[in-house]
Short mmCIF file of the C-alpha atoms (twelve columns), coordinates in Angstrom:
data_MODEL
# 
_entry.id   MODEL 
# 
loop_
_atom_site.group_PDB 
_atom_site.id 
_atom_site.type_symbol 
_atom_site.label_atom_id 
_atom_site.label_alt_id 
_atom_site.label_comp_id 
_atom_site.label_asym_id 
_atom_site.label_seq_id 
_atom_site.Cartn_x 
_atom_site.Cartn_y 
_atom_site.Cartn_z 
_atom_site.pdbx_PDB_model_num 
ATOM 1   C CA . ARG A 1   0.042   0.019   -0.008 1 
ATOM 2   C CA . PRO A 2   1.169   3.626   -0.366 1 
ATOM 3   C CA . GLU A 3   3.726   4.941   2.026  1 
ATOM 4   C CA . PRO A 4   2.027   6.595   5.098  1 
ATOM 5   C CA . GLU A 5   2.447   10.378  5.267  1 
ATOM 6   C CA . ILE A 6   3.456   12.321  8.225  1 
ATOM 7   C CA . GLY A 7   1.419   15.509  8.603  1 
ATOM 8   C CA . LEU A 8   3.324   18.537  9.573  1 
ATOM 9   C CA . ASP A 9   0.584   19.547  12.040 1 
ATOM 10  C CA . GLY A 10  2.124   19.508  15.496 1 
ATOM 11  C CA . VAL A 11  -1.080  18.619  17.119 1 
ATOM 12  C CA . ARG A 12  -1.721  15.506  15.023 1 
ATOM 13  C CA . LEU A 13  1.969   14.529  15.332 1 
ATOM 14  C CA . ARG A 14  1.792   14.899  19.074 1 
ATOM 15  C CA . ARG A 15  -1.380  12.603  19.266 1 
ATOM 16  C CA . ARG A 16  0.444   9.965   17.196 1 
ATOM 17  C CA . VAL A 17  3.522   10.046  19.234 1 
ATOM 18  C CA . ALA A 18  1.512   9.775   22.409 1 
ATOM 19  C CA . ARG A 19  0.116   6.452   21.027 1 
ATOM 20  C CA . LEU A 20  3.398   4.926   20.241 1 
ATOM 21  C CA . SER A 21  4.359   1.812   22.082 1 
ATOM 22  C CA . PRO A 22  7.809   1.513   23.604 1 
ATOM 23  C CA . GLN A 23  8.951   -0.757  20.874 1 
ATOM 24  C CA . ALA A 24  7.433   1.714   18.160 1 
ATOM 25  C CA . ALA A 25  9.079   4.681   19.977 1 
ATOM 26  C CA . GLU A 26  12.560  2.889   19.787 1 
ATOM 27  C CA . GLN A 27  12.105  2.233   16.037 1 
ATOM 28  C CA . PHE A 28  11.008  5.851   15.531 1 
ATOM 29  C CA . ALA A 29  14.279  6.954   17.263 1 
ATOM 30  C CA . ALA A 30  16.287  4.623   15.070 1 
ATOM 31  C CA . ALA A 31  14.690  5.909   11.832 1 
ATOM 32  C CA . ALA A 32  14.760  9.580   12.847 1 
ATOM 33  C CA . GLY A 33  18.166  9.792   14.682 1 
ATOM 34  C CA . GLU A 34  16.379  11.553  17.518 1 
ATOM 35  C CA . THR A 35  13.642  10.807  20.070 1 
ATOM 36  C CA . PRO A 36  9.900   11.518  19.349 1 
ATOM 37  C CA . ALA A 37  10.089  14.394  21.813 1 
ATOM 38  C CA . GLU A 38  12.943  15.979  19.913 1 
ATOM 39  C CA . THR A 39  10.977  15.582  16.672 1 
ATOM 40  C CA . LEU A 40  8.047   17.406  18.251 1 
ATOM 41  C CA . ALA A 41  10.368  20.193  19.221 1 
ATOM 42  C CA . ARG A 42  11.528  20.340  15.666 1 
ATOM 43  C CA . VAL A 43  7.958   20.563  14.337 1 
ATOM 44  C CA . ARG A 44  7.286   23.473  16.565 1 
ATOM 45  C CA . THR A 45  10.435  25.541  15.597 1 
ATOM 46  C CA . ALA A 46  11.537  24.637  12.212 1 
ATOM 47  C CA . GLU A 47  10.667  26.451  9.028  1 
ATOM 48  C CA . PRO A 48  8.136   24.535  6.896  1 
ATOM 49  C CA . ALA A 49  10.450  24.058  3.921  1 
ATOM 50  C CA . ASP A 50  13.271  22.713  6.170  1 
ATOM 51  C CA . LEU A 51  10.907  20.445  7.986  1 
ATOM 52  C CA . ALA A 52  9.380   19.134  4.732  1 
ATOM 53  C CA . ALA A 53  12.969  18.310  3.524  1 
ATOM 54  C CA . TRP A 54  13.804  16.623  6.897  1 
ATOM 55  C CA . VAL A 55  10.707  14.378  6.700  1 
ATOM 56  C CA . ALA A 56  11.251  13.588  3.081  1 
ATOM 57  C CA . ALA A 57  14.710  12.258  3.786  1 
ATOM 58  C CA . ARG A 58  13.284  9.796   6.416  1 
ATOM 59  C CA . PRO A 59  10.625  7.794   4.609  1 
ATOM 60  C CA . GLY A 60  10.496  5.187   7.264  1 
ATOM 61  C CA . LEU A 61  9.102   7.404   9.893  1 
ATOM 62  C CA . GLY A 62  5.581   7.221   8.212  1 
ATOM 63  C CA . ARG A 63  5.480   3.502   8.744  1 
ATOM 64  C CA . VAL A 64  6.416   3.740   12.371 1 
ATOM 65  C CA . LEU A 65  3.797   6.475   13.080 1 
ATOM 66  C CA . ASP A 66  1.171   4.532   11.229 1 
ATOM 67  C CA . TRP A 67  1.962   1.260   13.081 1 
ATOM 68  C CA . GLN A 68  -1.089  -0.067  14.772 1 
ATOM 69  C CA . PRO A 69  -0.374  -3.731  15.243 1 
ATOM 70  C CA . ASP A 70  -3.729  -4.388  17.074 1 
ATOM 71  C CA . ALA A 71  -5.856  -2.181  14.860 1 
ATOM 72  C CA . GLY A 72  -8.617  -4.091  12.991 1 
ATOM 73  C CA . ARG A 73  -7.881  -7.415  14.441 1 
ATOM 74  C CA . PRO A 74  -10.992 -8.920  16.133 1 
ATOM 75  C CA . VAL A 75  -10.401 -10.823 19.303 1 
ATOM 76  C CA . PRO A 76  -11.527 -14.317 18.860 1 
ATOM 77  C CA . LEU A 77  -13.634 -15.923 21.516 1 
ATOM 78  C CA . ALA A 78  -12.798 -19.522 22.171 1 
ATOM 79  C CA . VAL A 79  -15.313 -21.747 23.751 1 
ATOM 80  C CA . SER A 80  -14.652 -25.274 24.826 1 
ATOM 81  C CA . PHE A 81  -16.228 -27.645 27.358 1 
ATOM 82  C CA . HIS A 82  -13.221 -29.831 27.651 1 
ATOM 83  C CA . PRO A 83  -10.762 -29.719 30.649 1 
ATOM 84  C CA . ASP A 84  -7.595  -27.789 29.915 1 
ATOM 85  C CA . ALA A 85  -4.266  -29.612 29.805 1 
ATOM 86  C CA . HIS A 86  -0.828  -28.253 29.345 1 
ATOM 87  C CA . LEU A 87  0.975   -30.289 26.603 1 
ATOM 88  C CA . ALA A 88  4.104   -28.280 25.908 1 
ATOM 89  C CA . THR A 89  5.655   -24.930 25.630 1 
ATOM 90  C CA . THR A 90  7.432   -23.860 22.451 1 
ATOM 91  C CA . ILE A 91  8.892   -20.735 21.062 1 
ATOM 92  C CA . GLY A 92  8.657   -19.975 17.387 1 
ATOM 93  C CA . TYR A 93  11.526  -18.681 15.266 1 
ATOM 94  C CA . GLY A 94  9.785   -17.979 12.162 1 
ATOM 95  C CA . ALA A 95  11.147  -19.931 9.111  1 
ATOM 96  C CA . ALA A 96  14.144  -21.069 11.051 1 
ATOM 97  C CA . GLY A 97  12.126  -23.467 13.169 1 
ATOM 98  C CA . ARG A 98  14.771  -24.567 15.737 1 
ATOM 99  C CA . PRO A 99  16.734  -22.153 17.862 1 
ATOM 100 C CA . GLU A 100 19.949  -23.528 16.452 1 
ATOM 101 C CA . ASP A 101 18.729  -22.715 13.012 1 
ATOM 102 C CA . TYR A 102 17.841  -19.221 14.165 1 
ATOM 103 C CA . LEU A 103 21.227  -18.575 15.486 1 
ATOM 104 C CA . GLU A 104 22.769  -19.887 12.356 1 
ATOM 105 C CA . ALA A 105 20.526  -17.615 10.225 1 
ATOM 106 C CA . PHE A 106 21.608  -14.711 12.401 1 
ATOM 107 C CA . GLY A 107 25.283  -15.334 11.702 1 
ATOM 108 C CA . ALA A 108 24.643  -15.674 8.005  1 
ATOM 109 C CA . PHE A 109 22.796  -12.382 7.935  1 
ATOM 110 C CA . LEU A 110 25.688  -10.697 9.797  1 
ATOM 111 C CA . ARG A 111 28.276  -12.135 7.395  1 
ATOM 112 C CA . ALA A 112 26.279  -11.006 4.395  1 
ATOM 113 C CA . ASN A 113 25.805  -7.403  5.576  1 
ATOM 114 C CA . GLU A 114 28.837  -6.525  7.646  1 
ATOM 115 C CA . ASN A 115 30.100  -4.218  4.852  1 
ATOM 116 C CA . GLY A 116 26.627  -2.794  3.984  1 
ATOM 117 C CA . LEU A 117 25.393  -1.771  7.418  1 
ATOM 118 C CA . ALA A 118 27.489  1.120   8.823  1 
ATOM 119 C CA . ALA A 119 26.487  0.443   12.496 1 
ATOM 120 C CA . LEU A 120 27.319  -3.212  12.087 1 
ATOM 121 C CA . SER A 121 30.712  -2.390  10.689 1 
ATOM 122 C CA . LEU A 122 31.328  -0.124  13.722 1 
ATOM 123 C CA . VAL A 123 30.216  -2.861  16.200 1 
ATOM 124 C CA . LEU A 124 32.663  -5.294  14.567 1 
ATOM 125 C CA . ARG A 125 35.603  -3.085  13.837 1 
ATOM 126 C CA . ARG A 126 35.510  0.143   15.732 1 
ATOM 127 C CA . PRO A 127 33.462  -0.307  18.938 1 
ATOM 128 C CA . ARG A 128 35.141  2.625   20.707 1 
ATOM 129 C CA . ASP A 129 33.356  4.977   18.142 1 
ATOM 130 C CA . LEU A 130 29.846  3.554   18.888 1 
ATOM 131 C CA . THR A 131 27.033  5.807   19.873 1 
ATOM 132 C CA . GLN A 132 23.445  5.251   21.060 1 
ATOM 133 C CA . ALA A 133 22.201  6.310   17.521 1 
ATOM 134 C CA . ASP A 134 24.465  3.634   15.934 1 
ATOM 135 C CA . LEU A 135 22.982  1.006   18.270 1 
ATOM 136 C CA . ARG A 136 19.399  2.139   17.486 1 
ATOM 137 C CA . ALA A 137 20.097  1.923   13.804 1 
ATOM 138 C CA . LEU A 138 21.447  -1.654  14.081 1 
ATOM 139 C CA . ALA A 139 18.622  -2.679  16.316 1 
ATOM 140 C CA . LEU A 140 16.132  -1.520  13.715 1 
ATOM 141 C CA . ALA A 141 17.915  -3.180  10.835 1 
ATOM 142 C CA . LEU A 142 18.109  -6.471  12.702 1 
ATOM 143 C CA . GLN A 143 14.451  -6.101  13.834 1 
ATOM 144 C CA . GLU A 144 13.343  -5.633  10.203 1 
ATOM 145 C CA . ALA A 145 15.406  -8.791  9.287  1 
ATOM 146 C CA . GLY A 146 13.562  -10.842 12.057 1 
ATOM 147 C CA . PHE A 147 16.401  -10.749 14.804 1 
ATOM 148 C CA . SER A 148 15.622  -9.058  18.050 1 
ATOM 149 C CA . GLU A 149 17.511  -9.060  21.337 1 
ATOM 150 C CA . THR A 150 14.750  -10.915 23.112 1 
ATOM 151 C CA . ALA A 151 14.530  -13.524 20.428 1 
ATOM 152 C CA . LEU A 152 18.362  -13.976 20.216 1 
ATOM 153 C CA . ARG A 153 18.475  -14.341 24.036 1 
ATOM 154 C CA . SER A 154 15.748  -17.012 24.016 1 
ATOM 155 C CA . ALA A 155 17.341  -18.876 21.080 1 
ATOM 156 C CA . TRP A 156 20.689  -18.828 22.894 1 
ATOM 157 C CA . ARG A 157 19.108  -20.119 26.136 1 
ATOM 158 C CA . GLN A 158 17.400  -23.015 24.411 1 
ATOM 159 C CA . ALA A 159 20.198  -23.986 22.095 1 
ATOM 160 C CA . LYS A 160 22.991  -23.609 24.660 1 
ATOM 161 C CA . GLN A 161 21.133  -24.275 27.928 1 
ATOM 162 C CA . ALA A 162 22.498  -21.031 29.244 1 
ATOM 163 C CA . ASP A 163 20.776  -17.739 30.043 1 
ATOM 164 C CA . VAL A 164 23.209  -14.774 29.545 1 
ATOM 165 C CA . ALA A 165 22.172  -11.087 30.223 1 
ATOM 166 C CA . ALA A 166 24.061  -9.925  27.091 1 
ATOM 167 C CA . LYS A 167 23.020  -6.911  25.052 1 
ATOM 168 C CA . LEU A 168 22.315  -7.060  21.391 1 
ATOM 169 C CA . ILE A 169 25.932  -5.976  20.497 1 
ATOM 170 C CA . GLY A 170 27.201  -9.129  22.475 1 
ATOM 171 C CA . PHE A 171 25.104  -11.494 20.346 1 
ATOM 172 C CA . VAL A 172 26.342  -9.712  17.237 1 
ATOM 173 C CA . ARG A 173 30.021  -9.987  18.132 1 
ATOM 174 C CA . GLN A 174 29.651  -13.568 19.267 1 
ATOM 175 C CA . ALA A 175 28.019  -14.622 16.126 1 
ATOM 176 C CA . ALA A 176 30.356  -12.636 13.790 1 
ATOM 177 C CA . LEU A 177 33.686  -12.774 15.710 1 
ATOM 178 C CA . GLY A 178 33.303  -15.628 18.160 1 
ATOM 179 C CA . ASP A 179 33.579  -13.350 21.207 1 
ATOM 180 C CA . ALA A 180 32.586  -14.932 24.442 1 
ATOM 181 C CA . LEU A 181 29.047  -14.185 25.394 1 
ATOM 182 C CA . GLU A 182 29.054  -12.466 28.835 1 
ATOM 183 C CA . PRO A 183 26.605  -10.365 30.777 1 
ATOM 184 C CA . TRP A 184 27.131  -6.782  29.537 1 
ATOM 185 C CA . ALA A 185 27.241  -5.479  33.069 1 
ATOM 186 C CA . VAL A 186 30.214  -7.580  33.791 1 
ATOM 187 C CA . ARG A 187 32.072  -6.376  30.711 1 
ATOM 188 C CA . VAL A 188 31.401  -2.787  31.586 1 
ATOM 189 C CA . GLN A 189 32.651  -3.090  35.171 1 
ATOM 190 C CA . ARG A 190 35.704  -4.788  34.103 1 
ATOM 191 C CA . ALA A 191 36.258  -2.167  31.378 1 
ATOM 192 C CA . VAL A 192 35.805  0.661   33.770 1 
ATOM 193 C CA . GLU A 193 38.230  -0.699  36.263 1 
ATOM 194 C CA . ALA A 194 40.827  -1.331  33.567 1 
ATOM 195 C CA . VAL A 195 40.537  2.183   32.317 1 
ATOM 196 C CA . ILE A 196 40.821  3.581   35.868 1 
ATOM 197 C CA . LYS A 197 43.890  1.472   36.594 1 
ATOM 198 C CA . ARG A 198 45.835  2.863   33.667 1 
ATOM 199 C CA . ALA A 199 44.470  6.381   33.345 1 
ATOM 200 C CA . GLY A 200 45.880  7.853   36.502 1 
ATOM 201 C CA . LEU A 201 42.494  9.443   37.721 1 
ATOM 202 C CA . THR A 202 41.960  11.239  40.935 1 
ATOM 203 C CA . PRO A 203 39.543  9.751   43.506 1 
ATOM 204 C CA . GLN A 204 36.878  12.085  42.393 1 
ATOM 205 C CA . GLN A 205 37.351  11.231  38.726 1 
ATOM 206 C CA . GLN A 206 37.332  7.491   39.580 1 
ATOM 207 C CA . GLN A 207 34.017  7.977   41.520 1 
ATOM 208 C CA . TRP A 208 32.417  9.750   38.501 1 
ATOM 209 C CA . LEU A 209 33.680  7.138   36.065 1 
ATOM 210 C CA . ARG A 210 32.167  4.350   38.048 1 
ATOM 211 C CA . ARG A 211 28.877  6.264   38.127 1 
ATOM 212 C CA . ILE A 212 28.974  6.708   34.326 1 
ATOM 213 C CA . GLY A 213 29.731  3.016   34.065 1 
ATOM 214 C CA . THR A 214 26.403  2.220   35.693 1 
ATOM 215 C CA . GLN A 215 24.645  4.099   32.904 1 
ATOM 216 C CA . VAL A 216 26.702  2.462   30.219 1 
ATOM 217 C CA . ALA A 217 25.615  -0.915  31.643 1 
ATOM 218 C CA . GLU A 218 22.046  0.164   31.153 1 
ATOM 219 C CA . ILE A 219 22.172  1.710   27.723 1 
ATOM 220 C CA . GLY A 220 24.699  -0.484  26.080 1 
ATOM 221 C CA . VAL A 221 27.312  2.004   25.061 1 
ATOM 222 C CA . ALA A 222 29.584  4.679   26.442 1 
ATOM 223 C CA . ASP A 223 28.241  7.740   24.506 1 
ATOM 224 C CA . PRO A 224 29.141  11.359  25.318 1 
ATOM 225 C CA . ALA A 225 25.583  12.365  24.249 1 
ATOM 226 C CA . ALA A 226 24.099  10.094  26.889 1 
ATOM 227 C CA . LEU A 227 25.622  12.295  29.631 1 
ATOM 228 C CA . ASP A 228 23.339  15.172  28.458 1 
ATOM 229 C CA . GLN A 229 20.352  13.250  29.573 1 
ATOM 230 C CA . GLY A 230 18.829  12.179  32.917 1 
ATOM 231 C CA . GLN A 231 20.787  12.022  36.179 1 
ATOM 232 C CA . PHE A 232 24.019  13.311  34.699 1 
ATOM 233 C CA . ARG A 233 22.498  16.369  33.113 1 
ATOM 234 C CA . GLU A 234 20.588  17.189  36.404 1 
ATOM 235 C CA . ALA A 235 23.382  16.320  38.835 1 
ATOM 236 C CA . ALA A 236 26.550  17.309  36.892 1 
ATOM 237 C CA . GLY A 237 25.379  19.734  34.195 1 
ATOM 238 C CA . GLY A 238 25.809  17.290  31.249 1 
ATOM 239 C CA . PHE A 239 28.884  16.251  29.346 1 
ATOM 240 C CA . THR A 240 30.508  19.696  28.984 1 
ATOM 241 C CA . ARG A 241 30.673  20.251  32.691 1 
ATOM 242 C CA . LEU A 242 31.624  16.749  33.554 1 
ATOM 243 C CA . ASP A 243 34.407  16.883  30.941 1 
ATOM 244 C CA . ARG A 244 35.983  19.712  32.963 1 
ATOM 245 C CA . VAL A 245 36.233  17.380  35.968 1 
ATOM 246 C CA . PHE A 246 38.308  15.112  33.763 1 
ATOM 247 C CA . GLY A 247 40.447  17.835  32.263 1 
ATOM 248 C CA . GLY A 248 39.044  17.457  28.820 1 
ATOM 249 C CA . ARG A 249 39.749  13.742  28.661 1 
ATOM 250 C CA . LEU A 250 36.284  12.457  29.142 1 
ATOM 251 C CA . ALA A 251 35.431  11.700  25.473 1 
ATOM 252 C CA . GLY A 252 38.611  9.652   25.217 1 
ATOM 253 C CA . LEU A 253 37.841  7.745   28.388 1 
ATOM 254 C CA . LEU A 254 34.423  6.771   27.234 1 
ATOM 255 C CA . GLY A 255 35.915  5.514   23.994 1 
ATOM 256 C CA . ASP A 256 38.470  3.487   26.005 1 
ATOM 257 C CA . ILE A 257 35.505  1.910   28.008 1 
ATOM 258 C CA . ASN A 258 33.785  0.866   24.775 1 
ATOM 259 C CA . GLU A 259 37.134  -0.627  23.453 1 
ATOM 260 C CA . ALA A 260 38.004  -2.292  26.703 1 
ATOM 261 C CA . ALA A 261 34.658  -3.905  27.005 1 
ATOM 262 C CA . TRP A 262 35.348  -5.986  23.968 1 
ATOM 263 C CA . LYS A 263 38.959  -6.953  24.628 1 
ATOM 264 C CA . ASP A 264 39.552  -10.579 25.447 1 
ATOM 265 C CA . SER A 265 39.226  -11.030 29.222 1 
ATOM 266 C CA . ALA A 266 42.398  -13.153 29.729 1 
# 
């Protein structure tokens, strides 16, 4: 069917954004390169011609805003007079069938696209340069190909008989490079301590870097832009002010954390 259109009316856009599910909001951010709230601010302040050009350059936004997975689907009413019995619990993996097949298909997809997806190339070759926007773009591309973090974790648990609290990037690097699959929080903690050990930081700087590591463990990447959000913006004034605490070294230290998180833990 025709590509859905995004109206440039701020009121209508605000209503659509308010109805986005968390999953749809994440896909919107990946397609737009900014959060739905930032797009609403853009609509209120941008010149019409500039806004029209911005929207035209992002055709995927219409599909996200028009996404209503439950619309028009009648809820069937099942009636039975037989007693219920639990026979088995299974998880489907689309055409892959078995979890092992799903993981194999995931690896094949990565090998076929490692040079075509910029975010995937960063994950595999230059993890120190990763940003939240890169991870959102990669997650959206994988989602469209049928691979989500939730499904990959489930397939790994079933195929390997092990439940690992890894992030999406962990599954990507394991499948493509053979990296050990470890809980992301463990990798971050080890990376932060390694950076602290060799960076010659003051006690105050060490305390701040460990606090930053807590956020990195949550969002999946050490990104300077992330420090302009939430607790760090409120408590420390964002990246610029925190960078003064580190004598202008903070961006480099964040890159070091990203890099150290993926070094072999010998």
